[in-house]
Every structure is written in C-alpha cells, then in structure tokens.
Short mmCIF file of C-alpha atoms in Angstrom, two decimals:
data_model
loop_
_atom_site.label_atom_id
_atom_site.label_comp_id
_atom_site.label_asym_id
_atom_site.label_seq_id
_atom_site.Cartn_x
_atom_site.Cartn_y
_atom_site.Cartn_z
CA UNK P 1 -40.98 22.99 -52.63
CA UNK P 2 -39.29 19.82 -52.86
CA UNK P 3 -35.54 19.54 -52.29
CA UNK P 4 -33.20 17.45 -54.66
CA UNK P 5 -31.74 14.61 -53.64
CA UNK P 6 -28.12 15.39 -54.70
CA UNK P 7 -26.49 12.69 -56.70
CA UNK P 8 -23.32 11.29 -54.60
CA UNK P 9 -20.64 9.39 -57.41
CA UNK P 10 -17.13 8.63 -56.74
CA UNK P 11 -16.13 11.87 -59.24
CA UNK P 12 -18.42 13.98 -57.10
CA UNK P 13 -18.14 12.47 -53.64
CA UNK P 14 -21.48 13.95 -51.39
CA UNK P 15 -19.98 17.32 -48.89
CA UNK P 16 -19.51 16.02 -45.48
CA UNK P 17 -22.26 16.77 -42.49
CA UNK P 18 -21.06 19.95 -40.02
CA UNK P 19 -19.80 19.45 -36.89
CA UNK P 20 -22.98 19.15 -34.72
CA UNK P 21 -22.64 20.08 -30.98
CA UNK P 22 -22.43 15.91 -30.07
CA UNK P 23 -18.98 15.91 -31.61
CA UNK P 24 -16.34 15.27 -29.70
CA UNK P 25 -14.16 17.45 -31.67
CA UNK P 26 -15.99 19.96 -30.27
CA UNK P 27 -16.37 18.74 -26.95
CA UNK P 28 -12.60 18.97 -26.16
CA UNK P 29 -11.72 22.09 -28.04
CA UNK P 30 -9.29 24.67 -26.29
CA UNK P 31 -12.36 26.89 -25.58
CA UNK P 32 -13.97 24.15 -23.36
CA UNK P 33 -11.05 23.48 -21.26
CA UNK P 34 -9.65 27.27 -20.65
CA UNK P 35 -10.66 27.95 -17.48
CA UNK P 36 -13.40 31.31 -16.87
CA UNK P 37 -11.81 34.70 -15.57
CA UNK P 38 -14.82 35.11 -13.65
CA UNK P 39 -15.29 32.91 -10.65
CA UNK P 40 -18.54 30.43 -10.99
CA UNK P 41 -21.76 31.32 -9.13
CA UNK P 42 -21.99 28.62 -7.18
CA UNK P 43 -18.85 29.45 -5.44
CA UNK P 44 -19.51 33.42 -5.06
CA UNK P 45 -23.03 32.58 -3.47
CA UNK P 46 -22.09 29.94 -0.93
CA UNK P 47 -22.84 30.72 2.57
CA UNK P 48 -20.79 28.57 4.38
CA UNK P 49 -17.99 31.30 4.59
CA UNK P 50 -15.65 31.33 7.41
CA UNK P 51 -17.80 28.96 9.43
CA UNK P 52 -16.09 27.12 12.26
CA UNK P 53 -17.33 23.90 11.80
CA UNK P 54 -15.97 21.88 15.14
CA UNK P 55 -13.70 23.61 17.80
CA UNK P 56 -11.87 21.70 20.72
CA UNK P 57 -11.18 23.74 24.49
CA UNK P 58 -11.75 27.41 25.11
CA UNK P 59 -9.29 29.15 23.04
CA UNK P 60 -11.47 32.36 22.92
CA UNK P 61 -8.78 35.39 24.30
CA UNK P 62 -6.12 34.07 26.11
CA UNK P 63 -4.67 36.04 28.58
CA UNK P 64 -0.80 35.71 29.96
CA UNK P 65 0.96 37.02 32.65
CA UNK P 66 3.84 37.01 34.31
CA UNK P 67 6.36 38.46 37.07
CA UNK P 68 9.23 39.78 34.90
CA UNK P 69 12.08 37.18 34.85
CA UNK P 70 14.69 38.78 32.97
CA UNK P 71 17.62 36.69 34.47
CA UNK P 72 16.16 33.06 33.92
CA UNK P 73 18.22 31.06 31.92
CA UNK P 74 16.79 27.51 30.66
CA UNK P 75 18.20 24.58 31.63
CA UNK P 76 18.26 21.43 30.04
CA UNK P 77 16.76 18.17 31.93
CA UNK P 78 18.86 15.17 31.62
CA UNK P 79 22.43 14.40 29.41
CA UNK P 80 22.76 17.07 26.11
CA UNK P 81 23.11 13.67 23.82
CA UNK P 82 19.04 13.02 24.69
CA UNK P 83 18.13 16.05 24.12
CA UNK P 84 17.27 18.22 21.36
CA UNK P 85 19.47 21.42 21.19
CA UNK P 86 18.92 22.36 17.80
CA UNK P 87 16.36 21.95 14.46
CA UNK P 88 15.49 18.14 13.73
CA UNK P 89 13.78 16.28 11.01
CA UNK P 90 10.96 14.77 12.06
CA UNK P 91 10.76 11.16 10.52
CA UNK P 92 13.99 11.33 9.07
CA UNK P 93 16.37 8.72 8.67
CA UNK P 94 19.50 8.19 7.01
CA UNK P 95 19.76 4.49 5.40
CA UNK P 96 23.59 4.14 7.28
CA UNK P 97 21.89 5.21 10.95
CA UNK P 98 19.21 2.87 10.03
CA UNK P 99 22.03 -0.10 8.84
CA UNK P 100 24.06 0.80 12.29
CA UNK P 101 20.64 -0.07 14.35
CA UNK P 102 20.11 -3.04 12.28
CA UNK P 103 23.79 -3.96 12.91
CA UNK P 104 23.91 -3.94 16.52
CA UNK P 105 20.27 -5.43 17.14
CA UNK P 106 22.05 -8.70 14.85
CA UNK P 107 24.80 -8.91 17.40
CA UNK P 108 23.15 -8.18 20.06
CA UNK P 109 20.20 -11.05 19.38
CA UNK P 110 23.62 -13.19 18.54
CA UNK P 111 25.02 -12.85 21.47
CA UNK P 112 21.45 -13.83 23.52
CA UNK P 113 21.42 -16.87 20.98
CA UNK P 114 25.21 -17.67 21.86
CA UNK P 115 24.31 -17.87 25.42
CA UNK P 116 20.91 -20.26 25.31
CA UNK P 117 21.76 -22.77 23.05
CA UNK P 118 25.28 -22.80 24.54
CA UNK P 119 27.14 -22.03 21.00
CA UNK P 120 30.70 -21.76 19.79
CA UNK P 121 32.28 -18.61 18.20
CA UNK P 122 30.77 -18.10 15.18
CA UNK P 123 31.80 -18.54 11.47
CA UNK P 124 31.36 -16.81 8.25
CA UNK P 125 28.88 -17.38 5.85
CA UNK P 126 31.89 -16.73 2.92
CA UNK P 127 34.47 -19.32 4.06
CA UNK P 128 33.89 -22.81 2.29
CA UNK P 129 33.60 -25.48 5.71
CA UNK P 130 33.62 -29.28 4.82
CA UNK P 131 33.00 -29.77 8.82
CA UNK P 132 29.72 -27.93 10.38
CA UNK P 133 30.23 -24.31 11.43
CA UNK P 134 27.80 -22.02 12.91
CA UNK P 135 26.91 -19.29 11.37
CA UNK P 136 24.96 -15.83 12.02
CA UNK P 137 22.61 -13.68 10.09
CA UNK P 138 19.55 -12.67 9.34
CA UNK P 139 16.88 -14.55 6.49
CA UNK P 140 16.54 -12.88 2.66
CA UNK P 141 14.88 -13.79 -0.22
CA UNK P 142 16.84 -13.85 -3.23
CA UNK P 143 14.23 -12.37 -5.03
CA UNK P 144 11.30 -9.56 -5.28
CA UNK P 145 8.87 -12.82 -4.82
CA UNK P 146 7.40 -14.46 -1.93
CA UNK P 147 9.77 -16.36 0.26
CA UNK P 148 9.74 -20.14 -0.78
CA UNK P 149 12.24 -22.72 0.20
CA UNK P 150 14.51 -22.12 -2.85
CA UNK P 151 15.11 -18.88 -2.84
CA UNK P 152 16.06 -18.43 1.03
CA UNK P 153 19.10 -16.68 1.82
CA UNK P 154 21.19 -16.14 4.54
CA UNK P 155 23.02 -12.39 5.28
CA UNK P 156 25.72 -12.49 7.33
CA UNK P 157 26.54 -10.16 10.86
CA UNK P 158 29.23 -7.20 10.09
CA UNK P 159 31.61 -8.87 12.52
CA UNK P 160 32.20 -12.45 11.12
CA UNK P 161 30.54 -12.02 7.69
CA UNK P 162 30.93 -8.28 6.65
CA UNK P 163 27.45 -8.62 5.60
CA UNK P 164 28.17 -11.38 2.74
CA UNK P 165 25.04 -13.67 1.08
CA UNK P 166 24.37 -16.86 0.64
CA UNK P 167 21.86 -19.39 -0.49
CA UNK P 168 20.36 -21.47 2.00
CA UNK P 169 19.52 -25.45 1.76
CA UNK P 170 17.09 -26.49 4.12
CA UNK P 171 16.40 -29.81 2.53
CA UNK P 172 17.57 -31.47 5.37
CA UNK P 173 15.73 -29.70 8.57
CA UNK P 174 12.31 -31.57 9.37
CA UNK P 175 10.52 -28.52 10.02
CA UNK P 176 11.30 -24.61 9.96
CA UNK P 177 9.28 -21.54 10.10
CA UNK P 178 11.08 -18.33 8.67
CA UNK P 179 10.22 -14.90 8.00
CA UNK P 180 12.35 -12.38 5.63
CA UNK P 181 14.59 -10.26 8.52
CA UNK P 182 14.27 -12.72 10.98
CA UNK P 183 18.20 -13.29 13.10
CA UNK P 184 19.09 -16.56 13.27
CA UNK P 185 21.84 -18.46 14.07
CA UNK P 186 22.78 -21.77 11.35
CA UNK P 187 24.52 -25.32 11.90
CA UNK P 188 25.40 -26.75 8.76
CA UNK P 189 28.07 -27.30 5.88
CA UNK P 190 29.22 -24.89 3.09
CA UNK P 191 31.36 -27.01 1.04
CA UNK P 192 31.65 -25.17 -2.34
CA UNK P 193 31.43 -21.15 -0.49
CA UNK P 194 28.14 -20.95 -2.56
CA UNK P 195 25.78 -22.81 -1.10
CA UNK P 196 25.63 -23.70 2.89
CA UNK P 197 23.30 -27.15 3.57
CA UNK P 198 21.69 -25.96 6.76
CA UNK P 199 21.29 -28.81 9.98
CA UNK P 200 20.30 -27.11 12.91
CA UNK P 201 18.25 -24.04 13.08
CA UNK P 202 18.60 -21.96 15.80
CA UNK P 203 16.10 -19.14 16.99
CA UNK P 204 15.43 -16.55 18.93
#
C-alpha cells in the first residue's frame, strides 16, 4: 500500500531520523572506546613468540671457574678522588658544578688572553670608566632571539665582575664575529655603568 506523506508544520514539527550507525554520536560512545576483556586474535595467534631476532657473541652457557681466593681484597688503581667508590648518577649535573666549570674555563681562557695580547689587569664591567678599561667576559644576548648587534651583551668573570651584565656597543669596531658563550676580553669606555662602547676586541 502506499505510505502517507506526513504533513510537517511548525505546530507539528516532523520526528527526527534515528541515529544510523554513520553517526558520530555513536562512533565515540563509551562502548566503543572500553577496551575488550578478552585479548584480540590477532595477538593470541601470532607466531613470532619468543623469537630471538639478532644475537651478538656466544653467550650460550657460560662456564666460570676459579681457584678459591678468599683473602683478596680489591684495590683501587690510581688517587680515591678519580675514582668511583660509591653509586653515581650517570648524566647528572648540578647547575652550581656546571657554573664552577664555566667559571674557571673564563679565567683560565683570561689569563691565556692576558698573556698574548700583552694586557693589563682587568676591570669590571659594573664600574662607570670615562678612560678605556679592559674588561672580561663571555658574549649574551639580551634576549630569547637571535643574536644581532643590538642586543649583544657582555657577562662579566666572578673575579672582577661577580658575574654582572651589560649591553655592548660595537658601533665603533670595523669588523667582529661573535657567538653567544664565546670569552672575550673588551677595550672600550663605560661612561654611564649601563652601556660600555666597545674599541678593541680581543679573542681567543
């Protein structure tokens, strides 16, 4: 027989279609995402179990032996400070062993730097200079950017500069070729204490 087109008007608004299987209601219901109690079948009926895929040497029963030895005592091989008595972390560092390394490689690259280019005692980068003072550090960027001639920065050794910042003019060198962490050693002016107008770069 034929079926009657039922009459849809705002007072008697046409029943909305069923949720077909296409839905995406009920493609992410709870029942599709709760995991199965029982294991797939794919991964009961593989039959790759326990294989050894690659093996490296003969490790197949190894067999040790040995003439007692009760009285041996270990001894260690070189000074107790180089070598390992006790647990260690592997790859472990603590940031103020890692500043103490990064200390002593600035004064020690200082001191090489002192003796080539035949330098006076060295200044700090804090102290305002109207006369040129040399000073010692190591390059910075004053920002999370790329380094760019404006936002160079030079921090100062722990000796002479107790690690104090400040922003480098290099407006006045012909050429330069810096890298952030880089130790150098500065000529140049620092008039105000918050800016230093560099004049000689020295490298390593």
């Amino acid at each position: 027989g034929s079926q009657k087109r039922s009459n849809s008007t705002p007072e008697t608004p046409r029943p909305k279609r069923t949720l077909s299987s296409r839905s995406p209601y009920a493609l992410f219901s709870p029942n599709t995402f709760s995991p199965s109690v029982t294991p797939s079948q794919k991964y009961t009926s593989r039959s790759s179990r326990g294989e050894v895929v690659a093996s490296f040497g003969s490790v197949q029963g190894p067999s040790w032996s040995g003439r007692g030895g009760a009285g041996c005592t270990p001894k260690l091989f070189g000074p107790p400070e180089e070598n390992l008595t006790k647990s260690y972390k592997f790859m472990f560092q603590k940031a103020l062993d890692v500043r103490e390394v990064l200390s002593w490689r600035i004064e020690q690259l200082g001191d090489a730097l002192k003796s080539h280019h035949h330098l006076e005692e060295f200044a700090s980068v804090l102290l305002p200079a109207q006369e040129p003072v040399t000073v010692l550090g190591q390059i910075g960027c004053d920002s999370n950017g790329k380094l760019n001639a404006k936002s160079v920065v030079l921090e100062g050794d722990r000796e002479h500069s107790s690690g104090g910042q400040i922003p480098l003019d290099l407006s006045e060198l012909k050429e330069y070729s810096l890298f952030p962490g880089q130790i150098v050693a500065l000529e140049g002016t620092n008039s105000t204490g918050r800016m230093m107008v560099v004049s000689k770069l020295y490298e390593v």
